[in-house]
Every structure is written in structure tokens, then in C-alpha cells.
PDB file of C-alpha atoms in Angstrom:
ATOM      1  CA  UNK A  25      47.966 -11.869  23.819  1.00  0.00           C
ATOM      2  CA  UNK A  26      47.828 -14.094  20.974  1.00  0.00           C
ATOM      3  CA  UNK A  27      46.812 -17.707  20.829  1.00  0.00           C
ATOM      4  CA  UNK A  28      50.022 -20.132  21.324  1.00  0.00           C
ATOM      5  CA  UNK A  29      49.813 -23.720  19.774  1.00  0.00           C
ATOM      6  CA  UNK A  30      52.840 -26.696  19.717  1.00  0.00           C
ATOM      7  CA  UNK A  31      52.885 -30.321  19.455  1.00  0.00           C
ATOM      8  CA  UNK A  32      54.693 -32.311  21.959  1.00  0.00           C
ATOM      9  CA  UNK A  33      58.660 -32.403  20.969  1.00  0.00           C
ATOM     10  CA  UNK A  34      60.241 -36.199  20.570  1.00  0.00           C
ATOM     11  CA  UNK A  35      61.544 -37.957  23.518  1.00  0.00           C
ATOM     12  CA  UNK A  36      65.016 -37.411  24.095  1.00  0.00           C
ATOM     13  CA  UNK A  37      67.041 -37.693  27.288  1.00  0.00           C
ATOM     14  CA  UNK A  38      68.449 -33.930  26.886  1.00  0.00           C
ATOM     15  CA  UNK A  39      64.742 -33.078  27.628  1.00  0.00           C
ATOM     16  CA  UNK A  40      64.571 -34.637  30.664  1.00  0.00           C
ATOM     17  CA  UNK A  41      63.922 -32.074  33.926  1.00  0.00           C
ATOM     18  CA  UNK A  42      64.098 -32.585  37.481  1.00  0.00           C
ATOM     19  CA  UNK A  43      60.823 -31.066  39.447  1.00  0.00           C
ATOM     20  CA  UNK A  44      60.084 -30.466  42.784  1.00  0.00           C
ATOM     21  CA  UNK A  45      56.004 -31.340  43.783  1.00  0.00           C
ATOM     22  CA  UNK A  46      54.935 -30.443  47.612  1.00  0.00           C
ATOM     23  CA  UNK A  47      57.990 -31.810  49.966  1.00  0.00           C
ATOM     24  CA  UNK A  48      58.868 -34.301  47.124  1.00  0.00           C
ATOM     25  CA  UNK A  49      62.221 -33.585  45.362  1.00  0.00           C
ATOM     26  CA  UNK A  50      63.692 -34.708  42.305  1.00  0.00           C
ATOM     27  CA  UNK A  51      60.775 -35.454  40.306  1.00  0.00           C
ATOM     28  CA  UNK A  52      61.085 -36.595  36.299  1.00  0.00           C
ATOM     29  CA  UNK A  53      59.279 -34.673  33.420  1.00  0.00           C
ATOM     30  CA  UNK A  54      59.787 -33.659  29.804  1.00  0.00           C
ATOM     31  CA  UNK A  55      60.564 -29.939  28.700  1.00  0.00           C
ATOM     32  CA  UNK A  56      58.509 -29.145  26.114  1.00  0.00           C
ATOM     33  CA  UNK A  57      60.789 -26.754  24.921  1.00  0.00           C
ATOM     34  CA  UNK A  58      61.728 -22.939  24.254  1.00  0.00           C
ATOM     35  CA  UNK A  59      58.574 -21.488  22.386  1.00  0.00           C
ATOM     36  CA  UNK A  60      56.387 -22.776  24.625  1.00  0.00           C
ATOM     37  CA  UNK A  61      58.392 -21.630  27.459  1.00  0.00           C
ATOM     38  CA  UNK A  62      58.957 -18.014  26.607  1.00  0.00           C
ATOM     39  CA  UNK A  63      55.116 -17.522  25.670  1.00  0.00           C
ATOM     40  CA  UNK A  64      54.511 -18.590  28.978  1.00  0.00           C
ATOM     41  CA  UNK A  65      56.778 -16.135  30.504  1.00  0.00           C
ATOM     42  CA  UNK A  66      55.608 -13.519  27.846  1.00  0.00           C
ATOM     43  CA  UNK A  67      52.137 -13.606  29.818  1.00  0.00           C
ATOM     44  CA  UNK A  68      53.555 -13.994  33.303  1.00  0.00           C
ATOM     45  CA  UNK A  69      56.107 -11.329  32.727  1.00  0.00           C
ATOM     46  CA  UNK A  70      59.022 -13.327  34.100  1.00  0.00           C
ATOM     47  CA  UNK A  71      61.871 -15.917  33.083  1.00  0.00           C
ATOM     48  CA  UNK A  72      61.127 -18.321  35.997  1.00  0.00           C
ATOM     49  CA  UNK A  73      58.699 -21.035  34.108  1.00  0.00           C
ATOM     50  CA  UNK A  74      58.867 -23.794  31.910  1.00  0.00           C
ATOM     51  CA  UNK A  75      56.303 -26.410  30.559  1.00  0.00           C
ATOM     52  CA  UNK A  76      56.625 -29.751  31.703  1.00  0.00           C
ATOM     53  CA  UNK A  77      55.253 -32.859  30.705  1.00  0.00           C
ATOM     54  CA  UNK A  78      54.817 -36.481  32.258  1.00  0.00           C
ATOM     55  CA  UNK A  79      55.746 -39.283  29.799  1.00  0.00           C
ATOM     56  CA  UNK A  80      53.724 -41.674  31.736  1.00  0.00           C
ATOM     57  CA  UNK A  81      55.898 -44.692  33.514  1.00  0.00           C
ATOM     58  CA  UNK A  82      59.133 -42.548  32.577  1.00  0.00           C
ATOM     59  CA  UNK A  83      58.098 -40.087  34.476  1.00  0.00           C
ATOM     60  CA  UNK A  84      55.820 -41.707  37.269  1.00  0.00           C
ATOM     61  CA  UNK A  85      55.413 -40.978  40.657  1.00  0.00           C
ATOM     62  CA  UNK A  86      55.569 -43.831  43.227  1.00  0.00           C
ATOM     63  CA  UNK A  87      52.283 -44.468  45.598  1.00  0.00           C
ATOM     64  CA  UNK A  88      52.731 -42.934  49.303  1.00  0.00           C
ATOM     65  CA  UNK A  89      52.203 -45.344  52.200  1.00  0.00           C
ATOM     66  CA  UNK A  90      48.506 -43.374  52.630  1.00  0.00           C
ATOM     67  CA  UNK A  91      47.804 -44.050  49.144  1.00  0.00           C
ATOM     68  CA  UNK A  92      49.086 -47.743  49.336  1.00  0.00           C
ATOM     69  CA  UNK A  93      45.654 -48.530  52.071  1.00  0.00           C
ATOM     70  CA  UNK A  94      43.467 -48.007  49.493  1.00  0.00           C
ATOM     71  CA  UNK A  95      42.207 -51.056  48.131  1.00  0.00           C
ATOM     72  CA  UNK A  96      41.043 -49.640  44.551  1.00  0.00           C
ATOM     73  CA  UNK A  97      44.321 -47.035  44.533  1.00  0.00           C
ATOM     74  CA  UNK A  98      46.937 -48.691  41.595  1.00  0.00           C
ATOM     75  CA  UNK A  99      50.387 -47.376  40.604  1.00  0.00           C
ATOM     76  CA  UNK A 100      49.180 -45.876  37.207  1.00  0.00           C
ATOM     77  CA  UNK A 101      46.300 -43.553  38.710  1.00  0.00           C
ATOM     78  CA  UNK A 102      49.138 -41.074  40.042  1.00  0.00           C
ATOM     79  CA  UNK A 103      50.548 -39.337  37.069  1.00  0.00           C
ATOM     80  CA  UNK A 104      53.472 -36.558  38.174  1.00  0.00           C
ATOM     81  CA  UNK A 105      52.711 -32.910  38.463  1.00  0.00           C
ATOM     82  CA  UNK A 106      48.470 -33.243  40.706  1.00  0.00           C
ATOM     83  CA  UNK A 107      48.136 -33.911  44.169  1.00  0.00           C
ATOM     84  CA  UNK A 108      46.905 -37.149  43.847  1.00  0.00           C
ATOM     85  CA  UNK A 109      45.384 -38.406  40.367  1.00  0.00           C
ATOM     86  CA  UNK A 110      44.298 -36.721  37.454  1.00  0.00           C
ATOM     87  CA  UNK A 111      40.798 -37.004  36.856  1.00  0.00           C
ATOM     88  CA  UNK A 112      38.454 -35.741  39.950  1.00  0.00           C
ATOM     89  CA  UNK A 113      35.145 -35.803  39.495  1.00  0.00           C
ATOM     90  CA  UNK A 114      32.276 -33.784  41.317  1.00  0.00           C
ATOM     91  CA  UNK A 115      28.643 -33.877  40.773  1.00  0.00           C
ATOM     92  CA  UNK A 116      26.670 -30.731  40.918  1.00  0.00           C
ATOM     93  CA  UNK A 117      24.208 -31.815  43.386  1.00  0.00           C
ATOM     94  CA  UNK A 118      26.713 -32.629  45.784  1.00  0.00           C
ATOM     95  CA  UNK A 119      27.874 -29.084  45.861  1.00  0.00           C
ATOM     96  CA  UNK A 120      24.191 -27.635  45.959  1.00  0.00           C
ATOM     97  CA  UNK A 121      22.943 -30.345  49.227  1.00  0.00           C
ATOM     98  CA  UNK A 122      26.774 -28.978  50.653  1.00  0.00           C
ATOM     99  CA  UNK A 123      25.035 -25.542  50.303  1.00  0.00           C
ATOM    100  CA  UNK A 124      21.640 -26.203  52.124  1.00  0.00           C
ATOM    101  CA  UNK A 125      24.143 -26.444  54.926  1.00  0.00           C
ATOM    102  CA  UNK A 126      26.410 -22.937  54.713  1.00  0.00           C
ATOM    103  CA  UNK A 127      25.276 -19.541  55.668  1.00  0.00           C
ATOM    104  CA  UNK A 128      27.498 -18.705  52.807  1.00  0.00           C
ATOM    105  CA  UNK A 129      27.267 -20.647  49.579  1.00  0.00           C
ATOM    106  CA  UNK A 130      29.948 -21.983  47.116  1.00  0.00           C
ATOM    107  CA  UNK A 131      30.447 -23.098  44.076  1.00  0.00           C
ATOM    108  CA  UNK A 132      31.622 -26.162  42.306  1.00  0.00           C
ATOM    109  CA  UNK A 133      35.248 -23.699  41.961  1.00  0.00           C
ATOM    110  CA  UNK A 134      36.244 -24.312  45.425  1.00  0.00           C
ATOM    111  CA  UNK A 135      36.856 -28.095  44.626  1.00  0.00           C
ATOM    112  CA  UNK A 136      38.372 -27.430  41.348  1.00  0.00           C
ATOM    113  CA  UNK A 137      37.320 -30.703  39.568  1.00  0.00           C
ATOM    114  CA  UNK A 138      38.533 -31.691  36.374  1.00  0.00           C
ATOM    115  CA  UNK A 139      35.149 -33.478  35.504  1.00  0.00           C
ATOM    116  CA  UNK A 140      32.382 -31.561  36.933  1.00  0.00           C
ATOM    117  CA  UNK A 141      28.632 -33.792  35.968  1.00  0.00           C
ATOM    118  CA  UNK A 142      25.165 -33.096  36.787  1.00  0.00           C
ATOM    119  CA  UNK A 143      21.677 -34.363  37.330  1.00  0.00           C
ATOM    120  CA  UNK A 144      23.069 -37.449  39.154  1.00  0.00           C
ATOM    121  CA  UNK A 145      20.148 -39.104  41.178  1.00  0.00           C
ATOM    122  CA  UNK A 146      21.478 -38.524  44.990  1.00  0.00           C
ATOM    123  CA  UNK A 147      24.264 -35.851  45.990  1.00  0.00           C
ATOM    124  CA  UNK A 148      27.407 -37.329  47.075  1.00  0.00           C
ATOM    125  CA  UNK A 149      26.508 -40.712  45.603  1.00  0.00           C
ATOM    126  CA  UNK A 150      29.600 -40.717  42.995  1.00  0.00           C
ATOM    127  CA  UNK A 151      32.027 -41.222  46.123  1.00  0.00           C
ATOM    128  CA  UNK A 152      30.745 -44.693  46.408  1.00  0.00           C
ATOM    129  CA  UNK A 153      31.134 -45.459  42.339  1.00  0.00           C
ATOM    130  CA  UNK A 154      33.606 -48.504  41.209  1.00  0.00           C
ATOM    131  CA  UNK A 155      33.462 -47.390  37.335  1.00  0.00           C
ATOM    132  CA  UNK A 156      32.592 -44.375  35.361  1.00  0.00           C
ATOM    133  CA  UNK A 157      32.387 -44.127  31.169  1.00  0.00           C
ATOM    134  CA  UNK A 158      31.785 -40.759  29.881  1.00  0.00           C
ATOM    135  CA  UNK A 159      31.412 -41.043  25.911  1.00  0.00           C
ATOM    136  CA  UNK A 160      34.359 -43.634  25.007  1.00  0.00           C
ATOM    137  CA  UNK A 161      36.537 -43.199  28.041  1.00  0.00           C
ATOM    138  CA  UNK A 162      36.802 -45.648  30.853  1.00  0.00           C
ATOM    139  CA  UNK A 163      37.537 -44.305  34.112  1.00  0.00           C
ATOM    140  CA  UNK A 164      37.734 -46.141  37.319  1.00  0.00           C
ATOM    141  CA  UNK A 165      38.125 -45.326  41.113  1.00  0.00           C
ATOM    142  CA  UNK A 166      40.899 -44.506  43.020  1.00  0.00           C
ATOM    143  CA  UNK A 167      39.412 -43.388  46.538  1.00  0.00           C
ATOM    144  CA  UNK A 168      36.900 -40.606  47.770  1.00  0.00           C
ATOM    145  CA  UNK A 169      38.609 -37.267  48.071  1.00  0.00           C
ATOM    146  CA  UNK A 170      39.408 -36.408  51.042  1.00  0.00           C
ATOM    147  CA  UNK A 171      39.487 -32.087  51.206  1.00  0.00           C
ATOM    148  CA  UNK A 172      41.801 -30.136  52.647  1.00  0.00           C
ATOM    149  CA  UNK A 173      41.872 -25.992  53.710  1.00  0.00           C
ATOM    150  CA  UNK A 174      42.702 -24.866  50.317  1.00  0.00           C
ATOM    151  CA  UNK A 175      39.008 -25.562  50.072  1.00  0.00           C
ATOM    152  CA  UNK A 176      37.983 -22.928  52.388  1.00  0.00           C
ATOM    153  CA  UNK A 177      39.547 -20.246  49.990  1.00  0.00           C
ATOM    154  CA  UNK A 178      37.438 -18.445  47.582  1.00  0.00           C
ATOM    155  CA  UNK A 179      38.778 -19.114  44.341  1.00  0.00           C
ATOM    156  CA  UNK A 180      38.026 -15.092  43.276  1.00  0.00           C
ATOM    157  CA  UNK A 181      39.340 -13.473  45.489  1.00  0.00           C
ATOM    158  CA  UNK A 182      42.336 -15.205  47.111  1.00  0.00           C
ATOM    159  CA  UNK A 183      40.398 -14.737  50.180  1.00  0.00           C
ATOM    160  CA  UNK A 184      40.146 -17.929  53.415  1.00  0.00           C
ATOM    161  CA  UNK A 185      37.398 -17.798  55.540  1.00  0.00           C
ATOM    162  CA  UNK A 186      36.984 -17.385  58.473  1.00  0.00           C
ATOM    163  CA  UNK A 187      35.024 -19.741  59.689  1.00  0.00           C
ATOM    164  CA  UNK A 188      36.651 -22.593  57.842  1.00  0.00           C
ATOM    165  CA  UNK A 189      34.073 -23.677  55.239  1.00  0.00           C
ATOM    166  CA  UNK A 190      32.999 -25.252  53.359  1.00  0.00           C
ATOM    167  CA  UNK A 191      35.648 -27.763  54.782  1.00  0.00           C
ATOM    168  CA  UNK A 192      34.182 -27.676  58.635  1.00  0.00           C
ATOM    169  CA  UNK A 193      30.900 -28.249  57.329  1.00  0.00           C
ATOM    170  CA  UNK A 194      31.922 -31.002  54.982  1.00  0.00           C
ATOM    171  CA  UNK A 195      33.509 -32.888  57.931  1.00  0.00           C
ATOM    172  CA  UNK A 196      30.568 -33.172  60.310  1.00  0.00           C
ATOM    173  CA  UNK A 197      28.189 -34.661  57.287  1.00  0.00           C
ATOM    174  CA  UNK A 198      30.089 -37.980  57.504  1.00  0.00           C
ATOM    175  CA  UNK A 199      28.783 -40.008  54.582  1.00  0.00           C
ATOM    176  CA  UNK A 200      28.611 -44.023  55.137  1.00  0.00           C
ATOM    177  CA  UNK A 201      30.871 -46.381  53.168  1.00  0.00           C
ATOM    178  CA  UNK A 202      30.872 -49.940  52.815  1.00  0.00           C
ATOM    179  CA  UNK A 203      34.130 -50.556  53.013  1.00  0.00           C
ATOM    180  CA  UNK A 204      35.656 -50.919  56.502  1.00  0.00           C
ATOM    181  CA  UNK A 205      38.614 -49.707  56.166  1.00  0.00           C
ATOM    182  CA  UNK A 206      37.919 -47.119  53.353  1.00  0.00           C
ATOM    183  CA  UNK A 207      35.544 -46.028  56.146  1.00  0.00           C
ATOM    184  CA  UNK A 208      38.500 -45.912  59.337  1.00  0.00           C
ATOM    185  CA  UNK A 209      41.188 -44.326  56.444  1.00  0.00           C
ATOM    186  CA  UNK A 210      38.239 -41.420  55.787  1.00  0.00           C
ATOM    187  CA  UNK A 211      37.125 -41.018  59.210  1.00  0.00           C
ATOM    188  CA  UNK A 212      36.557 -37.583  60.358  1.00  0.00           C
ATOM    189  CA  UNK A 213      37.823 -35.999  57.058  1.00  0.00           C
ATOM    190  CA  UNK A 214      35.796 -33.835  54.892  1.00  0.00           C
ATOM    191  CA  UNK A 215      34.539 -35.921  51.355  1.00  0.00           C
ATOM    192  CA  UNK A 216      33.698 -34.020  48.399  1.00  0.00           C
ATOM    193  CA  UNK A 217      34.381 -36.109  44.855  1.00  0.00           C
ATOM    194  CA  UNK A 218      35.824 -39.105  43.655  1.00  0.00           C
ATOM    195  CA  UNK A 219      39.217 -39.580  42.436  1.00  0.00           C
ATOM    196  CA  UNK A 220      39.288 -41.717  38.918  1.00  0.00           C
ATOM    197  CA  UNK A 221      42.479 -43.567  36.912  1.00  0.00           C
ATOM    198  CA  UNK A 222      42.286 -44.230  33.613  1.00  0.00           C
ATOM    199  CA  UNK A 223      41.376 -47.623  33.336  1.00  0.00           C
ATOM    200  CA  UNK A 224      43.493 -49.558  31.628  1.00  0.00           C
ATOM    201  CA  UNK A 225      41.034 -51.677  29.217  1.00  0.00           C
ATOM    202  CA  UNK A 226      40.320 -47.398  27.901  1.00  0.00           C
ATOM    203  CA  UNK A 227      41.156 -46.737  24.673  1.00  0.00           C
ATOM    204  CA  UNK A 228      43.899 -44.411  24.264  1.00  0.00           C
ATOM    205  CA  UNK A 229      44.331 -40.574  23.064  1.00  0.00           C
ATOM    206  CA  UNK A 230      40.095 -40.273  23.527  1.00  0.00           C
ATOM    207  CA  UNK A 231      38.090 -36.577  23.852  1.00  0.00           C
ATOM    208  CA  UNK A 232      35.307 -36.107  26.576  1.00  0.00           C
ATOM    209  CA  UNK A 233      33.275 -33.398  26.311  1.00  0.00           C
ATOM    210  CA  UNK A 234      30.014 -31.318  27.330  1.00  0.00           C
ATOM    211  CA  UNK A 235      27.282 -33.373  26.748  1.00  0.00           C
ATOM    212  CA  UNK A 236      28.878 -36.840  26.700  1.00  0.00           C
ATOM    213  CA  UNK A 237      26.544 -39.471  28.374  1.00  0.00           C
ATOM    214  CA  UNK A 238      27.538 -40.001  31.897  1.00  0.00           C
ATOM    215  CA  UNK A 239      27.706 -44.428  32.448  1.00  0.00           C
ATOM    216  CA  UNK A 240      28.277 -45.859  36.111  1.00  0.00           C
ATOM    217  CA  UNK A 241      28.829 -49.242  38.174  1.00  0.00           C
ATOM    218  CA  UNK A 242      29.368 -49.680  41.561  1.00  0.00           C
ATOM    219  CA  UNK A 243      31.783 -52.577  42.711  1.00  0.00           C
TER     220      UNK A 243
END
């Protein structure tokens, strides 16, 4: 199937679209129009989807209570259409000391990180960072990320297991945080990458890519 490229249509409210994420209802996005659209259905072989874009604080999503405890959580990390925020970020080593502790090994996949680094100095270390530039953007942190069973599926073949890892496994390592009550919110939940907003001192419409040089500070 061919390549399909489109620029973002101008705001108008006739594009506006009412979306339903998890248990939430009625929330706002942008349709991003028919061509779009039907190439999507082309590949899915169906008339059921659309493309839908958040417009940032048009279309935001209000913090839950949960997300309200953390201290380092603000409005404008939660975009619309993820769980949580938009940017989570995993080092490789954190997977690979997860590993020494599974009979059955998994990958970085399982977690399905949007920013996936390596050759950071101590696995699980980037759950305790404040700030993180890669190239020119500016991220900063949100809150650990706390996993839940979709974890335990394996992302090839649709498949759970049995046993419940890697997320059983992840619980029992417990790392330590220096935050009280970042520590009592977390307690007894399994931690595998940070959670990053754009910070808002970033400049805007910026690339990352492979290779970029990897900057942190811890708060």
C-alpha cells in the first residue's frame, strides 16, 4: 500500500470530534479530515476510523485526582488520546537488569516507550530524574510509571502469560525514592520508566532523533 502524506487542516469548529478514551466520555479532538481517513480504512479494510488530533489546551484533558498527588505532575503533561503523558522514556539497561530476574526474557516492546535510551550508568536510575534534554528538546518529569497487566502480554503474539511477568517480577524489586509520598503513591506497584512533559521553557515544533546526546538533572 502506498505511502500517505497530509498536513494538518486549519482549525475550524466544524472539525471538532467528540472521543471516548478508557471510561472517559466526551473527549475534544480535531478531524483531520477525509483523505486521511479513508487511507486509513483502505489498510484496515473498514469504515469505522478516523484521525484525530489534540490542539493542545482546546483539546486538553483535565488531571485525575491520582494524577493531582504528584508533586512534579502539571496540567500540560496530559495531552488527549495516551494513558497518561506523551513522552515515556525507558532505558535499555533497565529492561536487561529486569531480565537477570525472568526465566523468560523481554524486550524493551513490552513497555512500549516512546523514547527508548541506552548506556545510562545504573538501570532504573531515570525514574528518579527531574530533567531530561535530548538534542534541543527539554523534557521534564511527570512521575515514575507505574505498569499495569498489559505488560505481561507479548507484544508478537497477542499472547498473556501465565505467570504474570514481567509485571510480578517488577513489583517485588521495589526501587527506593526520596520522596515520601512519591514513595506511599508507588508502593507495591511495578516501576518501569519515567513519564516526561514538555517543558515549557522547550522550544517549539523541535526533532529528536537516533543519536541525539542524552542530558540529565535530578531535582
Amino acid at each position: 500500500m502506498a505511502d500517505y502524506s497530509f498536513e494538518l487542516p486549519a482549525y475550524s469548529p466544524d472539525k471538532d470530534i467528540k472521543c471516548q478514551m478508557f471510561l472517559e466520555e466526551n473527549l475534544n479532538g480535531m478531524d483531520c479530515g477525509d483523505g486521511v481517513g479513508k487511507w486509513i480504512n483502505n489498510f484496515l479494510k473498514t469504515n469505522d476510523f478516523r484521525l484525530v488530533y489534540h490542539r493542545g489546551k482546546t483539546t486538553q484533558r483535565q488531571l485525575s485526582d491520582n494524577q493531582k498527588k504528584f508533586p512534579l505532575t502539571s496540567p500540560h503533561d496530559v495531552g488527549t488520546f495516551q494513558n497518561y503523558t506523551s513522552y515515556l522514556l525507558i532505558g535499555e539497561e533497565s529492561v536487561h537488569d529486569l531480565n537477570r530476574h525472568l526465566k523468560k526474557p523481554v524486550t524493551f516492546k513490552n513497555f512500549r516507550p516512546t523514547i527508548l535510551i541506552s548506556n545510562i550508568l545504573e538501570p532504573f536510575s531515570e525514574i528518579k530524574w527531574g530533567f531530561v534534554q535530548i538534542g534541543h528538546a527539554l523534557f521534564k518529569a511527570s512521575k515514575p510509571c507505574e505498569r499495569c497487566s498489559i505488560v505481561t502480554v507479548d507484544q508478537t503474539t497477542g499472547i498473556k502469560d501465565p505467570a504474570g511477568d514481567p509485571l510480578k517480577t517488577l513489583m517485588k524489586m521495589k526501587p527506593e525514592f526520596d520522596d515520601d509520598l512519591v514513595k506511599d503513591l508507588l508502593k507495591n506497584r511495578g516501576i518501569m520508566g519515567l513519564q516526561l512533559g514538555l517543558d515549557e521553557s522547550s522550544q517549539e515544533n523541535v526533532i529528536i532523533k537516533v543519536g541525539d546526546p542524552v542530558l540529565v538533572a535530578l531535582l
